[in-house]
Coordinates of C-alpha atoms in Angstrom, one line a residue:
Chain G
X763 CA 134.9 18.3 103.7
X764 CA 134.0 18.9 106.9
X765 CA 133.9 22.3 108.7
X766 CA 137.2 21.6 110.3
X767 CA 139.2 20.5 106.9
X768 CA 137.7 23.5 105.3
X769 CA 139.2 25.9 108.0
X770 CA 142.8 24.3 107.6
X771 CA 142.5 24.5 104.0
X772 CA 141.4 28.2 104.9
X773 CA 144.4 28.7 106.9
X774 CA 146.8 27.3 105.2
X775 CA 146.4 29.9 102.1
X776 CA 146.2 32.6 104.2
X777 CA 149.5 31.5 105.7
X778 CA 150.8 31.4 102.4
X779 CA 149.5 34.6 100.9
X780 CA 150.5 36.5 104.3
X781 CA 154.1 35.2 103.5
X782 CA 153.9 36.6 100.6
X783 CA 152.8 39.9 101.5
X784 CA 155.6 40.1 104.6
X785 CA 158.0 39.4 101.7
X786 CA 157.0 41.9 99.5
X787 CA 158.4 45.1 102.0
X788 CA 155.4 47.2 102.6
X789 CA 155.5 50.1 104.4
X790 CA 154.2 50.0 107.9
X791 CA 151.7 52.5 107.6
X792 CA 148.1 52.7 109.4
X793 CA 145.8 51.6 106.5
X794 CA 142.1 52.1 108.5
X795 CA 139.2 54.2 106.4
X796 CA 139.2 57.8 107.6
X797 CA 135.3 59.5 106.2
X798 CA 134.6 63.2 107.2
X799 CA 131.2 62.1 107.9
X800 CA 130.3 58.8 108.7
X801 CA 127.0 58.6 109.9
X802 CA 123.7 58.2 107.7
X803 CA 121.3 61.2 107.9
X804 CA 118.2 60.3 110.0
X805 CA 116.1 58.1 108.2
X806 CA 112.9 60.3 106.4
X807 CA 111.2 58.1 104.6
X808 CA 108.4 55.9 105.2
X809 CA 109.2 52.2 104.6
X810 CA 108.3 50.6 101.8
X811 CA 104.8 49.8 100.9
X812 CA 104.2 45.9 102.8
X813 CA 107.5 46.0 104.4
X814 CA 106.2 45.2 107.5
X815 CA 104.1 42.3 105.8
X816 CA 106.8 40.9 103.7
X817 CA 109.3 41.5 106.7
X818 CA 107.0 38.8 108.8
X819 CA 106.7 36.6 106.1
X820 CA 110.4 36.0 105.5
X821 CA 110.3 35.3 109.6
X822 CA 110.9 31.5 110.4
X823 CA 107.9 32.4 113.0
X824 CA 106.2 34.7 114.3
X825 CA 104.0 35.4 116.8
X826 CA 101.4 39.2 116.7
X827 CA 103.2 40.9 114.6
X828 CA 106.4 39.7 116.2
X829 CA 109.3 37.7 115.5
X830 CA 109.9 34.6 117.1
X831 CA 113.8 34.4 118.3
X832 CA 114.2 31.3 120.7
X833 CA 117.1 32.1 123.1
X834 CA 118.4 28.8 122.3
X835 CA 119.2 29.4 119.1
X836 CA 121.1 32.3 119.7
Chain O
X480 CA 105.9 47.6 69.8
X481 CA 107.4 47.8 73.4
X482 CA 104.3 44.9 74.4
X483 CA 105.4 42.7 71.5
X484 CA 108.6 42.5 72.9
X485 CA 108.0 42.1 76.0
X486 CA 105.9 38.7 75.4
X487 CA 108.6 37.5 73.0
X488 CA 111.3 38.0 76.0
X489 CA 109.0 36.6 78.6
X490 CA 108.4 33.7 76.1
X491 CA 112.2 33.0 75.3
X492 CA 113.3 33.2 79.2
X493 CA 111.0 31.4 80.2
X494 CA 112.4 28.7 77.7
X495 CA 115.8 29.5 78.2
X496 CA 118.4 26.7 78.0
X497 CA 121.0 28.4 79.8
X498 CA 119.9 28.9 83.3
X499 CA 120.4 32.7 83.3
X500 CA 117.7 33.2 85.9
X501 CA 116.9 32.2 89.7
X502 CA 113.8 34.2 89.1
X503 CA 111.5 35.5 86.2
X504 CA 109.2 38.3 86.7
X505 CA 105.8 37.6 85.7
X506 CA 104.5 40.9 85.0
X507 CA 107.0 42.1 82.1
X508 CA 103.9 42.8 79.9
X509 CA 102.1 44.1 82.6
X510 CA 105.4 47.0 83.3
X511 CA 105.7 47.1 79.9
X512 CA 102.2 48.3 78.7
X513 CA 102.6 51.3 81.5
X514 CA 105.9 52.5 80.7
X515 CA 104.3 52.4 76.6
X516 CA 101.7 54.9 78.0
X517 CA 104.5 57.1 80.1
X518 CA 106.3 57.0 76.2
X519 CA 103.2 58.1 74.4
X520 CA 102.8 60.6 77.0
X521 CA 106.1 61.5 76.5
X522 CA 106.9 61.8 80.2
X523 CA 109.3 58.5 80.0
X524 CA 112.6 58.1 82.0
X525 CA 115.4 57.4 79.9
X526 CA 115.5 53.8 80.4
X527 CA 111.6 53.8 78.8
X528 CA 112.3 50.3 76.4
X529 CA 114.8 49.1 78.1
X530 CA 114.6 45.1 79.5
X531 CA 117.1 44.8 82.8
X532 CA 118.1 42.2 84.5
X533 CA 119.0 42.1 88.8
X534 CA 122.1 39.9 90.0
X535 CA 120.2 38.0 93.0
X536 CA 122.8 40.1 95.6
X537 CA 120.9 43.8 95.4
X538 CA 117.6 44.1 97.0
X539 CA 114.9 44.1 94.5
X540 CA 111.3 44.9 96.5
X541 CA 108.3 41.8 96.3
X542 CA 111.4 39.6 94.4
X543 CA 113.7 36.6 95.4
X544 CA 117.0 37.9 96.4
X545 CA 118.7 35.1 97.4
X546 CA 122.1 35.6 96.5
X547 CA 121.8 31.7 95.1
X548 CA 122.3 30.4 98.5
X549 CA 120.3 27.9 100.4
X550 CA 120.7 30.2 103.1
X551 CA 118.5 32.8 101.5
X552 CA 116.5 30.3 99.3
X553 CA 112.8 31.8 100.3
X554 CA 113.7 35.6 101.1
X555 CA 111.9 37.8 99.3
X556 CA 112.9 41.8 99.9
X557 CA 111.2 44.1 101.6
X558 CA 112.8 47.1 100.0
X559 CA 114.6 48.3 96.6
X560 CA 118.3 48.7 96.6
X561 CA 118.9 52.2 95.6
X562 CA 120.2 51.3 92.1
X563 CA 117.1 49.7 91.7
X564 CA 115.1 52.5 93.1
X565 CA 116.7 54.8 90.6
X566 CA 115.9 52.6 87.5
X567 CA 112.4 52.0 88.7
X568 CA 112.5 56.2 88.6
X569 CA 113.6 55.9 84.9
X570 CA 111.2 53.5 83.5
X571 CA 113.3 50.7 83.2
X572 CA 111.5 47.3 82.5
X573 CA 112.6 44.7 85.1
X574 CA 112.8 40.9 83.4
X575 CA 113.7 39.2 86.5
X576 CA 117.1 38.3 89.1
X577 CA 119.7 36.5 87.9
X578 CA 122.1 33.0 88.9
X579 CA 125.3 34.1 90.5
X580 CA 128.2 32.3 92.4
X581 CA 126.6 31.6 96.2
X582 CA 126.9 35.1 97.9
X583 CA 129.3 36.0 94.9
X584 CA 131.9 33.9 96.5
X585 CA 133.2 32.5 92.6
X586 CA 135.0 33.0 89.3
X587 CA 132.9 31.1 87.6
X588 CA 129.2 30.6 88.3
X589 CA 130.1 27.1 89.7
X590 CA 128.7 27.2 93.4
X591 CA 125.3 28.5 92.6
X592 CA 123.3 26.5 95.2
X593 CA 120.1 26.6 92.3
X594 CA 122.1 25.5 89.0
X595 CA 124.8 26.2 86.7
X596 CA 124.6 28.9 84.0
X597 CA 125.5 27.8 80.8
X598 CA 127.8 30.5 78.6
X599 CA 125.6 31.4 75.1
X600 CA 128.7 31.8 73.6
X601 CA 130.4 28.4 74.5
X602 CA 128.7 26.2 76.1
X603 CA 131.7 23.9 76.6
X604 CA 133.2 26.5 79.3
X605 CA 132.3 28.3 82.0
X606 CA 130.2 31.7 81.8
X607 CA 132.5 33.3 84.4
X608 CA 131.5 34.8 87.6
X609 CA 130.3 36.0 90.2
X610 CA 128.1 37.5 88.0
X611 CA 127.5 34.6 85.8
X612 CA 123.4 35.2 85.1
X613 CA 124.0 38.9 84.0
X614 CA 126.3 38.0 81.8
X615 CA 124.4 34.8 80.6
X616 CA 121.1 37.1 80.2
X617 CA 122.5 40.0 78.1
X618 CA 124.6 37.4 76.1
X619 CA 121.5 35.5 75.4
X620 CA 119.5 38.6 74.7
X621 CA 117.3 38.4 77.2
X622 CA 117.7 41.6 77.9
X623 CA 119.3 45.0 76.9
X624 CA 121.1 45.5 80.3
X625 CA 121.8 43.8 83.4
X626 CA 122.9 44.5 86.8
X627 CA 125.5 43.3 89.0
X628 CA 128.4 43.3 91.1
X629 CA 132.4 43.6 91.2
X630 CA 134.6 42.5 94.2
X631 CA 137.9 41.2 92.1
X632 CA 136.3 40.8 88.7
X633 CA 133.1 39.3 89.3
X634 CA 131.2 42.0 86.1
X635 CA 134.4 42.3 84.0
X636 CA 135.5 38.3 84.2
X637 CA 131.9 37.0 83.3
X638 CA 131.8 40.3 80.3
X639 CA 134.5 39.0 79.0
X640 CA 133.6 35.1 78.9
X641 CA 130.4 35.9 77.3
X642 CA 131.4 38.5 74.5
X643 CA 129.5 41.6 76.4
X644 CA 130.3 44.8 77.8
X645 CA 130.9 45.4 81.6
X646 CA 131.9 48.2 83.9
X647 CA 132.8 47.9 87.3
X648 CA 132.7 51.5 88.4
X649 CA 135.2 53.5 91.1
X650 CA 134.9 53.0 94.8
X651 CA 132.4 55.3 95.8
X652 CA 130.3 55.7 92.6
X653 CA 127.4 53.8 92.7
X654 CA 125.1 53.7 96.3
X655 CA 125.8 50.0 98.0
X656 CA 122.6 50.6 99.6
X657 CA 120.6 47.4 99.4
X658 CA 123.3 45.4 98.2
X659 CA 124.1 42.0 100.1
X660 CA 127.6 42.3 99.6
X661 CA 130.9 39.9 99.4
X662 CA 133.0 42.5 100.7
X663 CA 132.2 45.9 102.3
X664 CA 135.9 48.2 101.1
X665 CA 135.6 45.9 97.2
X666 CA 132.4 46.5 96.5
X667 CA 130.7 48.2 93.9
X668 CA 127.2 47.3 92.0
X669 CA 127.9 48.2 88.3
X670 CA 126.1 47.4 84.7
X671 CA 126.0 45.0 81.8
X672 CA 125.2 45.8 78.6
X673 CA 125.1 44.5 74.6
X674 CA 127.8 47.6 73.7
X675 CA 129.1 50.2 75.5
X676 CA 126.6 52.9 75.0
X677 CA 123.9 51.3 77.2
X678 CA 126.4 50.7 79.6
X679 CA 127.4 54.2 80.1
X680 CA 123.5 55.0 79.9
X681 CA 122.6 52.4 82.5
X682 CA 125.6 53.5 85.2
X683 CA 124.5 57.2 84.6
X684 CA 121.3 56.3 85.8
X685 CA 122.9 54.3 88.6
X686 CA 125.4 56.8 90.2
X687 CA 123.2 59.3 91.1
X688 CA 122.6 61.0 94.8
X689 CA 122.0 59.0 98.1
X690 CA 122.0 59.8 101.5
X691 CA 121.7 56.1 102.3
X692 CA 125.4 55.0 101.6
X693 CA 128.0 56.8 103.8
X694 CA 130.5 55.2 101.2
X695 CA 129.0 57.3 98.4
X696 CA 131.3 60.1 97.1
X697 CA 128.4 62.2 96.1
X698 CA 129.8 62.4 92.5
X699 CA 127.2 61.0 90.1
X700 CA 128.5 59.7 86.5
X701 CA 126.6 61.8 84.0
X702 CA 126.5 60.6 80.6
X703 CA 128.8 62.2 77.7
X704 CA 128.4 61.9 74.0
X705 CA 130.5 59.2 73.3
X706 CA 133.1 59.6 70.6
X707 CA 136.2 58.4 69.0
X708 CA 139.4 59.3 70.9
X709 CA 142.5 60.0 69.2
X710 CA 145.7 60.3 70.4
X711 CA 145.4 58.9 74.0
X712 CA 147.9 57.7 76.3
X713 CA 147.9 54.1 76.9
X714 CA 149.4 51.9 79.6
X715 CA 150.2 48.8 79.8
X716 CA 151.5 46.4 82.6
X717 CA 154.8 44.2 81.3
X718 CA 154.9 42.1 84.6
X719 CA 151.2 40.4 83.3
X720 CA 152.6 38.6 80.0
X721 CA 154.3 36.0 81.8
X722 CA 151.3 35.0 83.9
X723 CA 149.0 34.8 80.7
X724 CA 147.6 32.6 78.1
X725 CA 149.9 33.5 74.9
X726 CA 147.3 33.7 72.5
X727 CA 145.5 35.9 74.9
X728 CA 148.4 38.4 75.4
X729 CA 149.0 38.3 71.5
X730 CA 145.1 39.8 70.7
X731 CA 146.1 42.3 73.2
X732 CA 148.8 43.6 71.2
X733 CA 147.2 43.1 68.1
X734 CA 144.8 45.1 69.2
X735 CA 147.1 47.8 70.8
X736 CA 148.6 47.9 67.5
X737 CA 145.0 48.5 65.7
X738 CA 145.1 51.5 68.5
X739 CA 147.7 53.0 67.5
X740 CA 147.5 52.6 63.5
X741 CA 144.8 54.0 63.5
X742 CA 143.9 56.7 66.7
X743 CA 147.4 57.1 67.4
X744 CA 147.6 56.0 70.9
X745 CA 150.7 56.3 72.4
X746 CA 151.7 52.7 74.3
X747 CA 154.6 53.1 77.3
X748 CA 154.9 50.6 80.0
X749 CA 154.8 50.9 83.5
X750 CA 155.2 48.2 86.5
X751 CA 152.3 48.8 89.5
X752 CA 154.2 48.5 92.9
X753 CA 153.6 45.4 94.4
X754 CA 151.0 43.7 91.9
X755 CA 152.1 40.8 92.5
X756 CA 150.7 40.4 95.3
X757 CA 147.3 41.7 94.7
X758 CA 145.5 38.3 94.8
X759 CA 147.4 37.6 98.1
X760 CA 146.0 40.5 99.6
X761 CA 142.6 40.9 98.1
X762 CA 141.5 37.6 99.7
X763 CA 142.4 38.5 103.4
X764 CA 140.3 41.2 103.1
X765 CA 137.2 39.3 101.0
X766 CA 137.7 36.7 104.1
X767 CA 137.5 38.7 106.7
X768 CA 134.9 41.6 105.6
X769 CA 132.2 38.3 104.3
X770 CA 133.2 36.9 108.0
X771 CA 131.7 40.3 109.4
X772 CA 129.3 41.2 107.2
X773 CA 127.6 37.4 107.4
X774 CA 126.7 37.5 111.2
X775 CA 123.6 38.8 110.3
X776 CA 122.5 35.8 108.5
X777 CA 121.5 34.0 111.8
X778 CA 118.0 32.5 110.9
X779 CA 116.5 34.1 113.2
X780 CA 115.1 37.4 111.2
X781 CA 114.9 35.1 107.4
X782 CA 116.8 33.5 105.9
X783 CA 118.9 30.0 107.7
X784 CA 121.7 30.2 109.8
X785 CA 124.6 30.5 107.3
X786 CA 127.2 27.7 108.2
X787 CA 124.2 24.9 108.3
X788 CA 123.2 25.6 104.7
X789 CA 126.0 27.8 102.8
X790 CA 128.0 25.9 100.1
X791 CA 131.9 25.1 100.8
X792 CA 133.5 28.2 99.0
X793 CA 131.5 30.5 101.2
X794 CA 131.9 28.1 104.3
X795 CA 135.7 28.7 103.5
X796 CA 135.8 32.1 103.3
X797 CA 133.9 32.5 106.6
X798 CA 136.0 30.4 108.6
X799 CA 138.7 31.4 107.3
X800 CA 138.0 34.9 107.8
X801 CA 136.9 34.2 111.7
X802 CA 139.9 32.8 112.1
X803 CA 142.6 35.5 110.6
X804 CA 140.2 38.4 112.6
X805 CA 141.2 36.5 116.2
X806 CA 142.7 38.9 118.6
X807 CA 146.3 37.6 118.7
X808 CA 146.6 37.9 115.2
X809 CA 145.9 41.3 115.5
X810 CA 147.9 43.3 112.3
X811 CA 149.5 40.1 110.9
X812 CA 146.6 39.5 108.0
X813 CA 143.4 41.8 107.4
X814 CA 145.9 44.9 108.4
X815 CA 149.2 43.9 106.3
X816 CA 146.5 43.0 103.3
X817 CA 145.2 46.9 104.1
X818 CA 148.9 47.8 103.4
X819 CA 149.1 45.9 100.1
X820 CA 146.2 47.8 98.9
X821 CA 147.2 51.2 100.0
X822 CA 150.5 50.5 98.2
X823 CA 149.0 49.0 95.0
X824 CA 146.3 52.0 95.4
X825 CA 149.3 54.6 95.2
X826 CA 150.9 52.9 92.8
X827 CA 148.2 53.5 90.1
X828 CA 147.5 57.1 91.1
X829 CA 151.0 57.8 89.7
X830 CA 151.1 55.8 86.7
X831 CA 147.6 57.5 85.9
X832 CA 149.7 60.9 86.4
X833 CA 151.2 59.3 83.2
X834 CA 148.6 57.7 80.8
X835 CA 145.3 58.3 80.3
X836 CA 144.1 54.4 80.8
X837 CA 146.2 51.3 81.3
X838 CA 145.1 48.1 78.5
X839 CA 145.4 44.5 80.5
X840 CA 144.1 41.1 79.6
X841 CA 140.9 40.4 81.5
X842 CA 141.6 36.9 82.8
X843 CA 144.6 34.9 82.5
X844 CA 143.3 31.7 80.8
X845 CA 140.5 31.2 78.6
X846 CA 137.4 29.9 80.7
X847 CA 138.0 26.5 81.8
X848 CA 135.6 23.8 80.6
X849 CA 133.0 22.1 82.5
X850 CA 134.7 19.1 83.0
X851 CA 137.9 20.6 84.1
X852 CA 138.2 21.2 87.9
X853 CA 140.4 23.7 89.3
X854 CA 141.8 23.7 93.0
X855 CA 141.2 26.6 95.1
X856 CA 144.6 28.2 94.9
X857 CA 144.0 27.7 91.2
X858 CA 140.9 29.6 91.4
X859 CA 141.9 32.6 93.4
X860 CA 144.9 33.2 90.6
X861 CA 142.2 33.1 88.4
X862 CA 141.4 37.5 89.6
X863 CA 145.2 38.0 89.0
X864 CA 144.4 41.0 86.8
X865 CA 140.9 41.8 87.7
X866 CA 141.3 42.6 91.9
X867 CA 144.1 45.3 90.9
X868 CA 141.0 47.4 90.4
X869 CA 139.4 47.1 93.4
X870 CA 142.5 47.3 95.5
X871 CA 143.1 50.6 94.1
X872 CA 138.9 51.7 93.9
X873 CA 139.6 52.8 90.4
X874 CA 137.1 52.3 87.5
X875 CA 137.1 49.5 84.5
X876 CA 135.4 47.7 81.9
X877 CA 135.6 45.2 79.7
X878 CA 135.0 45.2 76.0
X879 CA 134.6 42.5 73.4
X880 CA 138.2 42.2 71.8
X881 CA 138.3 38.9 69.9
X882 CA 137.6 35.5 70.3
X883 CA 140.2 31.9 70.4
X884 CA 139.2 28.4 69.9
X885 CA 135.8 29.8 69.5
X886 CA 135.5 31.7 73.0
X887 CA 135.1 35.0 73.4
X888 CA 138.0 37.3 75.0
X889 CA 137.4 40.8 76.1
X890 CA 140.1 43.1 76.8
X891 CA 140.0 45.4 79.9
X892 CA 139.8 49.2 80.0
X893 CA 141.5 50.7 83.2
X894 CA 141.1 54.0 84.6
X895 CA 141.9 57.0 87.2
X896 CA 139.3 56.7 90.5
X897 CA 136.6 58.6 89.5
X898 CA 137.7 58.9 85.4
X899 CA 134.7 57.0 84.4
X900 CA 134.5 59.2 81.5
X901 CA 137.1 58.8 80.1
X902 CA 136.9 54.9 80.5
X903 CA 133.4 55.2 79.1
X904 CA 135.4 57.2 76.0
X905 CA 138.0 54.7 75.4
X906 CA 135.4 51.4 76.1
X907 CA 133.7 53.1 72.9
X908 CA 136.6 54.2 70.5
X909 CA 138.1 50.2 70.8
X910 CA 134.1 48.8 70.1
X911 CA 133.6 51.0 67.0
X912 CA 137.4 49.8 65.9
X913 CA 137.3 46.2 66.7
X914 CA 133.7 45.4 66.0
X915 CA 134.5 46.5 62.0

């Protein structure tokens, strides 16, 4: 299948399971995640031990310590 | 003692016929000898002896986790997960990371990009998934325990297939920090054990403080003696029978029977508000939350870009995902799916007002064998009573109930968000019965 096909497979059962959901009467009610604190406390730690190392390594490329990121790509 | 068995284990995984493992760590002596001298000491953890396994989904530092995908094929992390983190603190010894479905996007171990885990237990069917390499390893006794992850079944269906014990713990238990996950409001990383009791031990250990997961409810599990329960209030959900295997819904209540013969549980029946439509609105939400939450796998940091090299099933769920999240379909999926689970999620609270845990099959069918194929529709119906849980962030598990045509079949263990206690409780008092 190609990337198309897959979407209209993709669709299609979301169409159907949407039916089924409109049929099954919910109630119309905001449903988003409410947190009394949502934000991370600043970050204390030290990174891991050869994070940076291990970060550069799992880089396609890199260049001094840096990634490569070709604007074409993007 | 501790060294002895560590070689054999290294020895019989590294000959294992059932593809358990993406990875094997290479230095299980090595972890073993010091946690030997932290037990002579006597300044162990207390996970000093045990042998774990790590689904490939949940950063593990210096290791492969590549969530079996192509896409992550040659990532190795560059930090610990916090689970892993706090079983590193306890002395636990790590064996290696484990096959999964690709990204967790599977019922059962199937779309592994690496291979195909084979079930111990029946090798003609499927182990189950996404967790199919947990399962496979504790099944196989490669291990004691093994880690892993539930979306809409993906510790409690593989448990099940494999004749082991599962837990996939409340919303908000266990840290998701350093998990690559399917599904950012489903998730939760749970354990895998050989019985109950190094379950509960292993998600005790898990569950404790973080400051690195603003989804953690800062309420860590701690470990209870675990006894036989008498008299608890069981329910169970009528509306399932007529979308299960017979013989599968018989050992249920057979063994609801055994329940209340002989702990005098007390069985009523209650209907969930719209359950049946749980699988239509667990998947709007996996599609669109693995659409988000995959943008990140660009090839430009690691990894490849994800829709060059992921497998179909993940491909699907992406594009599908991007497409349902479009502007002008604004609050016609991912939000009426939201409803569906708030609904379901209500739903439970009450009946829990009434019982103390709710019995259900684990899976419809048995697992399907390998030469069986099953469409995609076919597949999704397949979580029909495993996403219920999710939807509604309460806690289960699955233990060992029987087995037909030679396959094992668990039955699952339902409880209150939060009640992992008492799930932990009732997992124990239906081992002790059903395992005489």
């Amino acid at each position: 299948m190609n990337q198309h096909e897959i979407l209209q497979e993709a669709k299609l059962i979301m169409d159907e399971f949407v039916q089924a959901l409109n049929e099954a009467q919910l109630q119309d009610e905001y449903c988003g995640v409410q947190r009394l604190i949502c934000t991370r406390e600043p970050h204390t730690q030290q990174a891991a031990p050869l994070f940076i190392t291990q970060f550069l390594k799992n880089a396609p490329a890199t260049n001094n310590n840096c990634i490569v990121a070709e604007k074409k790509r993007w | 003692m501790l060294i002895q068995r560590a070689k054999q284990l290294q020895q019989s995984i590294l000959q294992d016929p059932y593809n358990a493992f993406i990875h094997v760590c290479d230095d299980i002596e090595q972890q073993a000898t010091q946690v030997q001298q932290r037990i002579d000491n006597k300044s162990a953890g207390v996970l000093a002896g045990k042998f774990i396994a790590i689904k490939s989904c949940i950063n593990t530092q210096g290791l492969p986790t590549t969530c079996a995908s192509q896409v992550l094929k040659d990532y190795i992390a560059t930090y610990d997960a916090d689970v892993i983190t706090y079983i590193k603190q306890q002395d636990a010894i790590i064996v290696g990371m484990t096959n999964m479905d690709e990204f967790a996007c599977g019922i059962s171990g199937e779309t592994s990009y690496f291979k195909k885990s084979i079930n111990p237990k029946q090798p003609k069917r499927v182990p189950g998934g996404s967790s199919s390499g947990s399962a496979v390893a504790v099944s196989a006794q490669y291990c004691d325990m093994a880690l892993a992850t539930d979306t809409g079944g993906s510790i409690r269906n593989p448990a099940s297939h494999c004749g082991i014990v599962g837990i996939k713990p409340s919303y908000g238990r266990v840290s998701r920090y350093g998990l690559i996950d399917l599904s950012m409001s489903l998730d939760q990383i749970g354990p895998m054990a050989q019985n109950v009791q190094d379950a509960a031990l292993l998600l005790s250990v898990m569950s404790q403080h973080t400051k690195n997961d603003a989804t953690y409810a800062q309420q860590p599990f701690n470990m209870p003696q675990l006894n036989i329960t008498k008299g608890l209030k069981i329910g169970i959900i009528p509306e399932f029978e007529a979308l299960c295997d017979p013989r599968i819904w018989q050992l249920l209540m057979q063994t609801v029977h055994t329940m209340t013969q002989q702990h005098q549980w007390q069985v009523s029946h209650h209907s969930i508000a719209h359950i049946n439509v749980a699988v239509q609105a667990y998947y709007p939400i996996v599609y669109v939350e693995l659409f988000s939450g995959s943008q990140k796998f660009d090839g430009r940091k690691y990894g490849k870009p994800m829709l060059e090299y992921c497998g179909q099933e993940v491909a699907r769920r992406i594009l599908g995902g991007k497409e349902i999240s479009k502007a002008e379909y604004a609050g016609r999926y991912y939000q009426k799916a939201l409803q569906a689970k708030e609904a379901i999620k209500k739903s439970f609270a009450q009946v829990f007002h009434s019982v103390d845990i709710i019995l259900t099959p684990v899976t419809p069918t048995l697992p399907h064998k390998w030469d069986e194929e099953l469409t995609t529709k076919e597949s999704y119906a397949y979580d029909v009573f495993t996403t219920p849980a999710n939807l509604a962030e309460i806690c289960g598990g699955v233990v060992p109930m029987g087995s037909i045509d030679n396959t094992p079949v668990g039955i699952q263990v339902l409880a209150g968000n939060m009640q992992e206690e008492r799930l932990v409780q009732a997992m124990f008092t239906l081992q002790e019965t059903l395992k005489k």
